[in-house]
PDB file of N, CA and C in Angstrom:
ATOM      1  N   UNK A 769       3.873  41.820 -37.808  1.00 59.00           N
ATOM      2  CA  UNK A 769       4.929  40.790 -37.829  1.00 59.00           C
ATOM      3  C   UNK A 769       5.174  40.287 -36.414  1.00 59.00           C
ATOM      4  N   UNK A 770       5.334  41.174 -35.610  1.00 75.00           N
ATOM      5  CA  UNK A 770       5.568  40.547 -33.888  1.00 75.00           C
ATOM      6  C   UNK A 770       4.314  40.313 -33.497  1.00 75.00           C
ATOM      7  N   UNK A 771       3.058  40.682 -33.480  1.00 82.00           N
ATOM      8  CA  UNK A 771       2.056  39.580 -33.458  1.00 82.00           C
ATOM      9  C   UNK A 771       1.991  38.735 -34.165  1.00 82.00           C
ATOM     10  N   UNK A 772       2.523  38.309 -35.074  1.00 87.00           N
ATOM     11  CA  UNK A 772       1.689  37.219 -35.641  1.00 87.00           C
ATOM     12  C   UNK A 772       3.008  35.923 -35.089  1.00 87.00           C
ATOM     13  N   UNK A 773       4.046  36.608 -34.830  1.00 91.00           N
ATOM     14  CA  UNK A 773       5.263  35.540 -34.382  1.00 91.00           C
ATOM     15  C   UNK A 773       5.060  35.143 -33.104  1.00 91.00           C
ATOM     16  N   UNK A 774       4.235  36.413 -32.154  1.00 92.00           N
ATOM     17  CA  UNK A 774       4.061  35.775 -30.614  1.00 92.00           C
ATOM     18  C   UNK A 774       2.701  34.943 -30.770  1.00 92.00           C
ATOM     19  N   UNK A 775       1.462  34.878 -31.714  1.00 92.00           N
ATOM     20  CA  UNK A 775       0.574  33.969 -32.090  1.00 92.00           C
ATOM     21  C   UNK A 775       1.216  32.436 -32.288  1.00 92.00           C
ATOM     22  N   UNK A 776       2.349  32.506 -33.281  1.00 94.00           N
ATOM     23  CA  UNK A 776       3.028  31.457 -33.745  1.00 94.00           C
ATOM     24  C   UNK A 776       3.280  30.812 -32.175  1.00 94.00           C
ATOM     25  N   UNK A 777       4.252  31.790 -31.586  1.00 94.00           N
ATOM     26  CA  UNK A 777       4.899  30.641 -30.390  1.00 94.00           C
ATOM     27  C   UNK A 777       3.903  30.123 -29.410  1.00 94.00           C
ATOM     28  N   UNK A 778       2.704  31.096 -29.414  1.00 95.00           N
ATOM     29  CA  UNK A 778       1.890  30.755 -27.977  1.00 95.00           C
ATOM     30  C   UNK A 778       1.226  29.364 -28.913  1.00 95.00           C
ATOM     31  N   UNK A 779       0.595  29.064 -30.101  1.00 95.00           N
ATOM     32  CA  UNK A 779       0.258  28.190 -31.107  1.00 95.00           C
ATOM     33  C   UNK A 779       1.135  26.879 -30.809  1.00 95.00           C
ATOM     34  N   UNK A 780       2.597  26.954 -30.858  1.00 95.00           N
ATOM     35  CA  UNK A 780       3.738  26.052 -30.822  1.00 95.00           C
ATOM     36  C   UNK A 780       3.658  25.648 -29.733  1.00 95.00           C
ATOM     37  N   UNK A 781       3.830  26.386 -28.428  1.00 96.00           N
ATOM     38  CA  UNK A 781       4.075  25.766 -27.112  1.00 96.00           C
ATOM     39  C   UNK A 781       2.413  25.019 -26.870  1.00 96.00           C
ATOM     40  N   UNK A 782       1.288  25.585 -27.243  1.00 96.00           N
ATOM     41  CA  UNK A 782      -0.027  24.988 -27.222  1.00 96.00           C
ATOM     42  C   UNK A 782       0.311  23.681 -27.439  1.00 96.00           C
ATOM     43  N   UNK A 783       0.587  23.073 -28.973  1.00 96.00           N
ATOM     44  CA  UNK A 783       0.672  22.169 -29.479  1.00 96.00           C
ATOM     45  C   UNK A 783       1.477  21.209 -28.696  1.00 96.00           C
ATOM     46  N   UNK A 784       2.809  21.477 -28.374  1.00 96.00           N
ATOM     47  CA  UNK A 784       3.672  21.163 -27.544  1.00 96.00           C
ATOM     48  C   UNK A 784       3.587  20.513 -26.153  1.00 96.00           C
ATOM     49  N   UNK A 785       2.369  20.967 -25.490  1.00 96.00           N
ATOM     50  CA  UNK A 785       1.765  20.939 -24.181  1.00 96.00           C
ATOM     51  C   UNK A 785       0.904  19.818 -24.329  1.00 96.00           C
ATOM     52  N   UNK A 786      -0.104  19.759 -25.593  1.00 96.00           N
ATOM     53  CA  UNK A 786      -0.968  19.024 -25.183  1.00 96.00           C
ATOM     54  C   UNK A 786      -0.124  17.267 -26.104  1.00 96.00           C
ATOM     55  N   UNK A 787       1.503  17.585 -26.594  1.00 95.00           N
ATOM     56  CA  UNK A 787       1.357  16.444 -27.513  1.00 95.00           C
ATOM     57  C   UNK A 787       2.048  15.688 -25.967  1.00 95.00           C
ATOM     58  N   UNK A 788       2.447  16.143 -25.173  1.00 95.00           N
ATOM     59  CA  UNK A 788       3.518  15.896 -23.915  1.00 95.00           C
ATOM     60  C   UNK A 788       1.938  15.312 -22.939  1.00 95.00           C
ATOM     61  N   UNK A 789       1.315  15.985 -22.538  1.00 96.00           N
ATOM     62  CA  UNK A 789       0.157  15.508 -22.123  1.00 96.00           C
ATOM     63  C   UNK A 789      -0.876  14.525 -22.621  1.00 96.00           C
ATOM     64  N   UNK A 790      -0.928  13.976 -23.855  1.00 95.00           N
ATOM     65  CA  UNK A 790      -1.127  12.730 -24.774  1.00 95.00           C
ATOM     66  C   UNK A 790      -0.308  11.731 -24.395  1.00 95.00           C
ATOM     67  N   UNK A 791       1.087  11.880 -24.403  1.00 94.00           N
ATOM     68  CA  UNK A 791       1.830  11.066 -23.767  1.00 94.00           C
ATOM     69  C   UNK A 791       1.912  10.542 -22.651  1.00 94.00           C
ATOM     70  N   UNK A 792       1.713  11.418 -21.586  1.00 95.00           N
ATOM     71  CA  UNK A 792       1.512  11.450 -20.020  1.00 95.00           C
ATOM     72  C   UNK A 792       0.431  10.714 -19.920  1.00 95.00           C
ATOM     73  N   UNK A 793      -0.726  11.089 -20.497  1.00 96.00           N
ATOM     74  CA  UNK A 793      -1.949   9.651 -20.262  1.00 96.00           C
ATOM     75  C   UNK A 793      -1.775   8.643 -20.800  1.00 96.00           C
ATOM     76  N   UNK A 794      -0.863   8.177 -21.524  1.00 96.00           N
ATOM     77  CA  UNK A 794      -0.729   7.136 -22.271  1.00 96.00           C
ATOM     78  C   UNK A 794       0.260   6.406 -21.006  1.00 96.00           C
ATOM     79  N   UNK A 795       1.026   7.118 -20.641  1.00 96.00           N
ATOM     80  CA  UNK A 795       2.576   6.307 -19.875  1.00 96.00           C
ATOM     81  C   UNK A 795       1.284   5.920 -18.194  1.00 96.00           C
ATOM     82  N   UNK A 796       0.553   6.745 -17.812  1.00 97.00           N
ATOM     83  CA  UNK A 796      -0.292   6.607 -16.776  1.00 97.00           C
ATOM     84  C   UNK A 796      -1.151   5.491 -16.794  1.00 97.00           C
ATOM     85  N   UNK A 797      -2.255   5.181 -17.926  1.00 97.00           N
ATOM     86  CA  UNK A 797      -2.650   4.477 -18.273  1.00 97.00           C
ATOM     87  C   UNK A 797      -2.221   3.228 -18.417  1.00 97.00           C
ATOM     88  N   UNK A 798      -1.026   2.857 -18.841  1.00 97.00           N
ATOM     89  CA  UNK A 798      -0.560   1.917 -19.322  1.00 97.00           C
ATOM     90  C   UNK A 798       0.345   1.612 -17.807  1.00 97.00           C
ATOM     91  N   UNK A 799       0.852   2.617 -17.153  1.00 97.00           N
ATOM     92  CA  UNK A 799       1.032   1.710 -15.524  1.00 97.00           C
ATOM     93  C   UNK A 799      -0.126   1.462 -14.413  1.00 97.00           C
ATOM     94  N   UNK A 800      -1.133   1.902 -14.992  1.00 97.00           N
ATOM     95  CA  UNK A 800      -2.471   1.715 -13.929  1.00 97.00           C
ATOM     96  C   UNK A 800      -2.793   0.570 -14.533  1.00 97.00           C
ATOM     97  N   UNK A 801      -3.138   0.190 -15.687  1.00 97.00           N
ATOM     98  CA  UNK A 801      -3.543  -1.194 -15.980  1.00 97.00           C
ATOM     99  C   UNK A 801      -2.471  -2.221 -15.715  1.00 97.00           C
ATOM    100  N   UNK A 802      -0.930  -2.024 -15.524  1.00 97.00           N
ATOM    101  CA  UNK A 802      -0.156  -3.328 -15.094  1.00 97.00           C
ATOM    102  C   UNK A 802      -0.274  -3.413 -13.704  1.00 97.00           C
ATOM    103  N   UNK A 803      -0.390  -2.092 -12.752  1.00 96.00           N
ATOM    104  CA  UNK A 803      -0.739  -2.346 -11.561  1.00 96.00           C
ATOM    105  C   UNK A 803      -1.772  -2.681 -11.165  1.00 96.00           C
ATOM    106  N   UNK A 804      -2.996  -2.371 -11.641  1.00 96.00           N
ATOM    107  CA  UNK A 804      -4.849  -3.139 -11.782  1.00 96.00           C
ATOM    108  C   UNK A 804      -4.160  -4.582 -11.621  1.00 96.00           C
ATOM    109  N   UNK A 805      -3.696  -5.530 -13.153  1.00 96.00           N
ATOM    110  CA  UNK A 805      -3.303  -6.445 -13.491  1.00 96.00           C
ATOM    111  C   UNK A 805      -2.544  -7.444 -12.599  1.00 96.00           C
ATOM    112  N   UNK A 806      -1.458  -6.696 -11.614  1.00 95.00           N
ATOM    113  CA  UNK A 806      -0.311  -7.149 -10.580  1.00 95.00           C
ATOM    114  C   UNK A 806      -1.514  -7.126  -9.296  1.00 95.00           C
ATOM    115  N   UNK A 807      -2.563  -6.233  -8.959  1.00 93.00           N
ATOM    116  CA  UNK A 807      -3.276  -6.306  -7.897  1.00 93.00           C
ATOM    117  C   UNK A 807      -4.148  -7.820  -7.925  1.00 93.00           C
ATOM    118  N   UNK A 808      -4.704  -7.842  -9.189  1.00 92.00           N
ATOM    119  CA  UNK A 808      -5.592  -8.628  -9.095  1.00 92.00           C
ATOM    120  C   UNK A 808      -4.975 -10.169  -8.950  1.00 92.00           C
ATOM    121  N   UNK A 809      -3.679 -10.264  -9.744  1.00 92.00           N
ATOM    122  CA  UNK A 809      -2.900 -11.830  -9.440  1.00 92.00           C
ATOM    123  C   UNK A 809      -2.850 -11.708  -7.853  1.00 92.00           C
ATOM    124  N   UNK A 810      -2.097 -10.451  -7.471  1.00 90.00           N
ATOM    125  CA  UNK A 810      -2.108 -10.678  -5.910  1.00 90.00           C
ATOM    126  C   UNK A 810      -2.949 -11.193  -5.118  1.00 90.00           C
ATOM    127  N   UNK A 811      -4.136 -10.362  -5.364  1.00 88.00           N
ATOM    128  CA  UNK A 811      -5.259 -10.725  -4.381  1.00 88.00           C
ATOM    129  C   UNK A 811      -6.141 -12.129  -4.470  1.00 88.00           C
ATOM    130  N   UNK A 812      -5.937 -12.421  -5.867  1.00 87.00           N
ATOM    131  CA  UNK A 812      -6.375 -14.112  -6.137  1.00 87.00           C
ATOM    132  C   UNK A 812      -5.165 -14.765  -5.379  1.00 87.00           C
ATOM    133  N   UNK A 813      -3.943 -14.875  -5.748  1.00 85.00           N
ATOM    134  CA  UNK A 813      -2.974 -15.288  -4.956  1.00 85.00           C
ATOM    135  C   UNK A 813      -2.946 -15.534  -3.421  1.00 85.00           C
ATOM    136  N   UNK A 814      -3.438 -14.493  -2.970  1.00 83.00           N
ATOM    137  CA  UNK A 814      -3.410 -14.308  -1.884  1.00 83.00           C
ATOM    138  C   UNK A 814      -4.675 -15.082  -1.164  1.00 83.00           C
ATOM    139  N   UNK A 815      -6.012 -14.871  -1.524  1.00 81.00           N
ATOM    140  CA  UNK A 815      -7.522 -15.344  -1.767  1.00 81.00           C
ATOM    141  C   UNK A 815      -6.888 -17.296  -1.565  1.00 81.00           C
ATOM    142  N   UNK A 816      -6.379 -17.703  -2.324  1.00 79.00           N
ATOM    143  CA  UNK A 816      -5.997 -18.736  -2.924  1.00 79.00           C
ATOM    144  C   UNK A 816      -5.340 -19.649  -1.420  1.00 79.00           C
ATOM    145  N   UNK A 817      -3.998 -18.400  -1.366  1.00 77.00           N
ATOM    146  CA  UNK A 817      -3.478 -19.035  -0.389  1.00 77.00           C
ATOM    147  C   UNK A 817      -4.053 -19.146   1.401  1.00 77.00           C
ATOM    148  N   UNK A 818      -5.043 -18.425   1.347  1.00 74.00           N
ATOM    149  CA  UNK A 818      -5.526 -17.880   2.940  1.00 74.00           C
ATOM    150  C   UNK A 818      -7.063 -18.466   2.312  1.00 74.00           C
ATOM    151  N   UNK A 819      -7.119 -19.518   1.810  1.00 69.00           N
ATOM    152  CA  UNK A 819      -8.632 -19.892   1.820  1.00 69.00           C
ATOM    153  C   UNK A 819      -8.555 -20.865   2.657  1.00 69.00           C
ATOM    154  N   UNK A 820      -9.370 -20.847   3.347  1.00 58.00           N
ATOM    155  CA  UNK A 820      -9.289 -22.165   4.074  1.00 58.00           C
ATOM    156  C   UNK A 820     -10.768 -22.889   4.281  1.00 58.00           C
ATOM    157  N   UNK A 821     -10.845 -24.193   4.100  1.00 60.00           N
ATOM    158  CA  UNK A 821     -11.941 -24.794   3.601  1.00 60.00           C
ATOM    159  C   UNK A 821     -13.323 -24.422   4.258  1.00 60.00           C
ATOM    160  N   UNK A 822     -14.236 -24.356   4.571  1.00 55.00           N
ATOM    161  CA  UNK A 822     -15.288 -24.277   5.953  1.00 55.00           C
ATOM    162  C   UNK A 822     -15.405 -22.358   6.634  1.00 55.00           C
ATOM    163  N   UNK A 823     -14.135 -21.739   5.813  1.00 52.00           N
ATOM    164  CA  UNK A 823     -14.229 -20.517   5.701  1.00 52.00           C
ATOM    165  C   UNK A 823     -14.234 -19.630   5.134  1.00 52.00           C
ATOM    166  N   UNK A 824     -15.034 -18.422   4.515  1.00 54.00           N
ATOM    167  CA  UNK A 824     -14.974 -17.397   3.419  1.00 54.00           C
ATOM    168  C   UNK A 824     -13.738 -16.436   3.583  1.00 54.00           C
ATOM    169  N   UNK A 825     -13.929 -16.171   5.361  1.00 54.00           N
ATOM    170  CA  UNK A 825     -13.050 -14.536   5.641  1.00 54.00           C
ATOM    171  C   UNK A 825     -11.917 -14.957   5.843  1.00 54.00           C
ATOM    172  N   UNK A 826     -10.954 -14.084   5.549  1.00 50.00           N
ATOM    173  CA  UNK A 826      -9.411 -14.459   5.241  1.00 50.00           C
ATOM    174  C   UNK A 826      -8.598 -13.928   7.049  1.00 50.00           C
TER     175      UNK A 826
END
């Protein structure tokens, strides 16, 4: 009976760990692609504004 209840909890907190860590890549993911997203307007933005005709390098 007390093994099979400390199986249960180490089982529970397992589950527990990896549903919190599913989440965590999801919340990561999803701010690396708006910051990817915010870099790349920037740097066109930026590209855009510091182009200057007769020159490539900014």
């Amino acid at each position: 009976m007390r093994t099979s209840s400390v199986i249960f909890l180490v089982f529970a907190t397992l589950a527990t760990l990896v549903t919190y860590a599913i989440c965590l890549i999801r919340v990561i993911v999803v701010v690396f692609i708006v910051f990817f997203v915010v870099f790349v307007v920037f740097v066109r933005a930026s590209a855009a504004a510091l182009c200057v005709p007769g020159g490539t390098r900014a």
